[in-house]
Amino acid sequence: GQQVMQIPQYQHVQEGEDFTTYCNSSTTLSNIQWYKQRPGGHPVFLIQLVKSGEVKKQKRLTFQFGEAKKNSSLHITATQTTDVGTYFCAGNNNDMRFGAGTRLTVKP
Amino acid sequence: GAGVSQSPSNKVTEKGKDVELRCDPISGHTALYWYRQSLGQGLEFLIYFQGNSAPDKSGLPSDRFSAERTGGSVSTLTIQRTQQEDSAVYLCASSLAEAGEGYGYTFGSGTRLTVV
């Protein structure tokens, strides 16, 4: 079945440093979604990527979808303490499967 | 409703008892997922409902787990003869279309199940 791998599992950065999480699928995806889960909260939808090679930006967040539509990345520029949480990718190919998530902690 | 509602928010049950978890999705959302999340872990897919189609039950970990969705709206996840390893947060998510096509999923706040 479809497998979605996400790395790294944890990332600790100093406030102001950049952060990137990567997502890889064993199969070609129709689209990929990204979610953020704050500590103690539930996942909240951030964005969806559909097109091969697509790049989308939300303020300091940049999302990319690979040319083969099998990988994606989320990059945060100049992290802030409010960025703390776990970032999940979710790959869609008939159904939606989540990666294990990357837990980001930010030291002020 | 305004969001996805799950009940109860917390459930403590004795090993061997049956439990029922409820999910009330956003009105009009045709797609509904159940996921399980253990402490500090990722989201484990359990089951997917889309409209009137047969549900995708491929993620249910054992035959003790079952789920139904009545009238294309409310869904209940039933765990029979609960075991301690069933302890987790059970999350429900709904979306306007199938498999997140063009739409993100809205998650409920989850039911924290503790089996003692």
CSV table of C-alpha atoms in Angstrom, one decimal:
chain,number,residue,atom,x,y,z
A,1,GLY,CA,0.0,0.0,0.0
A,2,GLN,CA,0.9,3.6,-0.1
A,3,GLN,CA,3.7,4.7,2.2
A,4,VAL,CA,4.6,8.2,3.2
A,5,MET,CA,7.9,8.8,4.9
A,6,GLN,CA,8.8,12.0,6.6
A,7,ILE,CA,12.1,13.3,7.9
A,8,PRO,CA,13.5,14.4,10.2
A,9,GLN,CA,11.5,13.1,13.2
A,10,TYR,CA,12.6,15.9,15.4
A,11,GLN,CA,14.2,19.3,14.8
A,12,HIS,CA,15.4,21.7,17.4
A,13,VAL,CA,16.4,25.2,16.2
A,14,GLN,CA,17.4,28.5,17.6
A,15,GLU,CA,14.8,31.2,17.0
A,16,GLY,CA,15.7,32.9,13.7
A,17,GLU,CA,17.2,29.8,12.1
A,18,ASP,CA,15.6,28.1,9.1
A,19,PHE,CA,13.8,24.7,9.2
A,20,THR,CA,12.9,22.2,6.6
A,21,THR,CA,10.9,18.9,6.7
A,22,TYR,CA,10.8,16.4,3.8
A,23,CYS,CA,8.2,14.0,2.7
A,24,ASN,CA,8.6,11.1,0.3
A,25,SER,CA,6.0,8.7,-1.1
A,26,SER,CA,6.4,5.2,-2.4
A,27,THR,CA,3.8,6.0,-5.1
A,28,THR,CA,3.0,9.0,-7.3
A,29,LEU,CA,0.5,11.2,-5.6
A,30,SER,CA,-2.5,13.1,-7.0
A,31,ASN,CA,-1.8,15.8,-4.4
A,32,ILE,CA,-0.2,16.4,-1.1
A,33,GLN,CA,-1.4,18.3,1.9
A,34,TRP,CA,0.5,19.8,4.9
A,35,TYR,CA,-0.9,20.1,8.4
A,36,LYS,CA,0.4,21.7,11.6
A,37,GLN,CA,-0.4,20.2,15.1
A,38,ARG,CA,0.4,22.4,18.1
A,39,PRO,CA,1.2,20.7,21.3
A,40,GLY,CA,-2.0,19.3,22.8
A,41,GLY,CA,-4.0,20.3,19.7
A,42,HIS,CA,-5.3,18.6,16.6
A,43,PRO,CA,-3.9,18.8,13.1
A,44,VAL,CA,-4.8,22.0,11.2
A,45,PHE,CA,-4.8,22.2,7.4
A,46,LEU,CA,-2.1,24.5,6.0
A,47,ILE,CA,-2.0,24.0,2.2
A,48,GLN,CA,-2.5,21.6,-0.7
A,49,LEU,CA,-0.1,21.1,-3.6
A,50,VAL,CA,-1.4,19.5,-6.8
A,51,LYS,CA,0.8,20.3,-9.8
A,52,SER,CA,4.2,18.8,-10.6
A,53,GLY,CA,6.9,21.2,-9.4
A,54,GLU,CA,4.5,23.5,-7.7
A,55,VAL,CA,5.8,26.0,-5.2
A,56,LYS,CA,3.5,27.9,-2.8
A,57,LYS,CA,4.3,30.4,-0.1
A,58,GLN,CA,2.5,31.5,3.0
A,59,LYS,CA,4.5,34.3,4.6
A,60,ARG,CA,7.6,32.6,6.0
A,61,LEU,CA,6.5,29.1,4.9
A,62,THR,CA,7.5,27.7,1.5
A,63,PHE,CA,5.9,24.4,0.2
A,64,GLN,CA,7.3,22.5,-2.8
A,65,PHE,CA,5.9,19.5,-4.7
A,66,GLY,CA,8.5,17.4,-6.6
A,67,GLU,CA,8.5,17.0,-10.4
A,68,ALA,CA,7.6,13.4,-10.1
A,69,LYS,CA,4.9,14.1,-7.5
A,70,LYS,CA,6.4,11.7,-5.1
A,71,ASN,CA,8.1,14.1,-2.7
A,72,SER,CA,7.5,17.4,-1.0
A,73,SER,CA,9.1,19.8,1.4
A,74,LEU,CA,8.1,22.5,3.8
A,75,HIS,CA,10.6,25.2,4.6
A,76,ILE,CA,10.3,27.8,7.3
A,77,THR,CA,12.5,30.9,7.1
A,78,ALA,CA,13.6,32.6,10.3
A,79,THR,CA,11.6,30.4,12.7
A,80,GLN,CA,9.7,32.0,15.6
A,81,THR,CA,8.5,30.4,18.8
A,82,THR,CA,5.0,30.4,17.4
A,83,ASP,CA,6.2,27.9,14.8
A,84,VAL,CA,6.5,25.2,17.5
A,85,GLY,CA,4.5,22.1,16.7
A,86,THR,CA,4.5,18.9,14.6
A,87,TYR,CA,4.3,19.3,10.9
A,88,PHE,CA,2.6,16.5,9.0
A,89,CYS,CA,2.5,15.8,5.3
A,90,ALA,CA,-0.4,13.8,3.9
A,91,GLY,CA,-0.2,12.2,0.5
A,92,ASN,CA,-3.3,11.5,-1.5
A,93,ASN,CA,-3.6,8.7,-4.0
A,94,ASN,CA,-7.2,7.4,-3.7
A,95,ASP,CA,-7.0,7.9,0.1
A,96,MET,CA,-4.9,10.1,2.4
A,97,ARG,CA,-2.0,8.8,4.3
A,98,PHE,CA,0.0,10.8,6.8
A,99,GLY,CA,3.7,10.9,7.3
A,100,ALA,CA,5.0,10.4,10.9
A,101,GLY,CA,5.5,14.1,11.3
A,102,THR,CA,8.4,16.3,12.2
A,103,ARG,CA,8.3,17.8,15.7
A,104,LEU,CA,9.8,21.3,15.7
A,105,THR,CA,11.0,23.0,18.9
A,106,VAL,CA,12.3,26.5,18.8
A,107,LYS,CA,14.6,28.0,21.5
A,108,PRO,CA,14.1,31.7,22.1
B,1,GLY,CA,-22.1,22.6,12.9
B,2,ALA,CA,-19.2,25.0,12.7
B,3,GLY,CA,-16.6,22.3,13.1
B,4,VAL,CA,-16.0,18.6,13.5
B,5,SER,CA,-17.4,17.5,16.9
B,6,GLN,CA,-16.2,14.4,18.7
B,7,SER,CA,-17.5,12.8,21.9
B,8,PRO,CA,-16.6,12.0,24.5
B,9,SER,CA,-13.5,14.1,24.7
B,10,ASN,CA,-12.0,11.7,27.3
B,11,LYS,CA,-12.9,8.1,28.0
B,12,VAL,CA,-11.4,5.9,30.6
B,13,THR,CA,-12.5,2.3,30.4
B,14,GLU,CA,-11.6,-1.0,31.9
B,15,LYS,CA,-9.8,-3.6,29.9
B,16,GLY,CA,-12.3,-5.9,28.2
B,17,LYS,CA,-15.1,-3.4,28.0
B,18,ASP,CA,-16.6,-2.1,24.7
B,19,VAL,CA,-16.4,1.6,23.8
B,20,GLU,CA,-18.2,3.8,21.2
B,21,LEU,CA,-16.6,7.0,19.9
B,22,ARG,CA,-18.7,9.5,18.0
B,23,CYS,CA,-17.9,11.9,15.3
B,24,ASP,CA,-20.2,14.6,14.0
B,25,PRO,CA,-18.6,16.0,10.8
B,26,ILE,CA,-19.2,19.4,9.3
B,27,SER,CA,-22.6,19.5,7.6
B,28,GLY,CA,-22.3,18.6,3.9
B,29,HIS,CA,-18.9,17.0,4.1
B,30,THR,CA,-19.0,13.7,2.2
B,31,ALA,CA,-15.6,12.4,3.2
B,32,LEU,CA,-14.8,11.2,6.7
B,33,TYR,CA,-11.6,9.7,8.1
B,34,TRP,CA,-10.8,8.1,11.5
B,35,TYR,CA,-7.2,8.2,12.6
B,36,ARG,CA,-5.5,7.1,15.8
B,37,GLN,CA,-2.6,8.9,17.4
B,38,SER,CA,-0.5,7.5,20.2
B,39,LEU,CA,1.4,9.9,22.5
B,40,GLY,CA,4.0,11.8,20.5
B,41,GLN,CA,3.4,9.7,17.4
B,42,GLY,CA,2.0,10.2,14.0
B,43,LEU,CA,-1.4,9.6,12.6
B,44,GLU,CA,-2.4,6.0,12.0
B,45,PHE,CA,-5.1,5.6,9.4
B,46,LEU,CA,-8.1,3.5,10.5
B,47,ILE,CA,-11.0,3.9,8.1
B,48,TYR,CA,-12.3,6.2,5.4
B,49,PHE,CA,-15.9,6.9,4.3
B,50,GLN,CA,-16.7,8.7,1.1
B,51,GLY,CA,-20.4,9.3,0.3
B,52,ASN,CA,-22.3,6.2,-0.3
B,53,SER,CA,-19.3,4.1,-1.3
B,54,ALA,CA,-18.2,1.1,0.6
B,55,PRO,CA,-15.7,2.3,3.3
B,56,ASP,CA,-12.0,1.7,3.1
B,57,LYS,CA,-11.4,-0.4,6.2
B,58,SER,CA,-7.9,-1.4,5.4
B,59,GLY,CA,-6.4,0.5,8.4
B,60,LEU,CA,-8.5,-1.2,11.2
B,61,PRO,CA,-5.9,-3.0,13.3
B,62,SER,CA,-8.1,-6.0,14.3
B,63,ASP,CA,-11.7,-7.3,14.1
B,64,ARG,CA,-12.3,-5.7,17.5
B,65,PHE,CA,-12.6,-2.4,15.6
B,66,SER,CA,-15.5,-1.4,13.5
B,67,ALA,CA,-17.1,1.8,12.3
B,68,GLU,CA,-20.2,2.9,10.7
B,69,ARG,CA,-21.6,6.1,9.2
B,70,THR,CA,-25.3,6.6,9.3
B,71,GLY,CA,-27.0,8.7,6.7
B,72,GLY,CA,-23.7,9.9,5.4
B,73,SER,CA,-23.3,12.1,8.4
B,74,VAL,CA,-22.5,11.0,12.0
B,75,SER,CA,-20.0,8.2,12.4
B,76,THR,CA,-19.3,5.9,15.3
B,77,LEU,CA,-16.1,4.0,15.9
B,78,THR,CA,-16.6,0.9,18.1
B,79,ILE,CA,-13.9,-1.0,19.9
B,80,GLN,CA,-14.8,-4.2,21.4
B,81,ARG,CA,-13.0,-5.9,24.3
B,82,THR,CA,-10.6,-3.0,24.7
B,83,GLN,CA,-7.0,-3.7,25.3
B,84,GLN,CA,-4.4,-1.4,26.9
B,85,GLU,CA,-2.7,-1.0,23.6
B,86,ASP,CA,-5.9,0.6,22.3
B,87,SER,CA,-5.1,3.7,24.5
B,88,ALA,CA,-4.6,6.7,22.2
B,89,VAL,CA,-6.3,9.8,20.9
B,90,TYR,CA,-8.8,8.9,18.2
B,91,LEU,CA,-9.2,11.7,15.7
B,92,CYS,CA,-12.0,12.2,13.2
B,93,ALA,CA,-11.6,14.4,10.1
B,94,SER,CA,-14.0,15.4,7.4
B,95,SER,CA,-13.8,17.1,4.0
B,96,LEU,CA,-16.1,18.5,1.4
B,97,ALA,CA,-14.7,16.1,-1.3
B,98,GLU,CA,-13.1,12.8,-1.7
B,99,ALA,CA,-9.5,12.1,-0.6
B,100,GLY,CA,-8.9,15.8,0.1
B,101,GLU,CA,-9.3,16.7,-3.6
B,102,GLY,CA,-9.0,20.4,-3.6
B,103,TYR,CA,-10.0,20.7,0.1
B,104,GLY,CA,-8.1,20.2,3.3
B,105,TYR,CA,-9.5,18.1,6.1
B,106,THR,CA,-11.0,19.6,9.2
B,107,PHE,CA,-10.1,17.6,12.3
B,108,GLY,CA,-12.1,17.3,15.5
B,109,SER,CA,-10.4,17.7,18.9
B,110,GLY,CA,-10.3,13.9,19.3
B,111,THR,CA,-11.3,11.4,22.0
B,112,ARG,CA,-8.6,10.5,24.4
B,113,LEU,CA,-9.1,6.8,25.2
B,114,THR,CA,-7.4,5.3,28.2
B,115,VAL,CA,-7.8,1.6,28.9
B,116,VAL,CA,-6.9,0.6,32.4
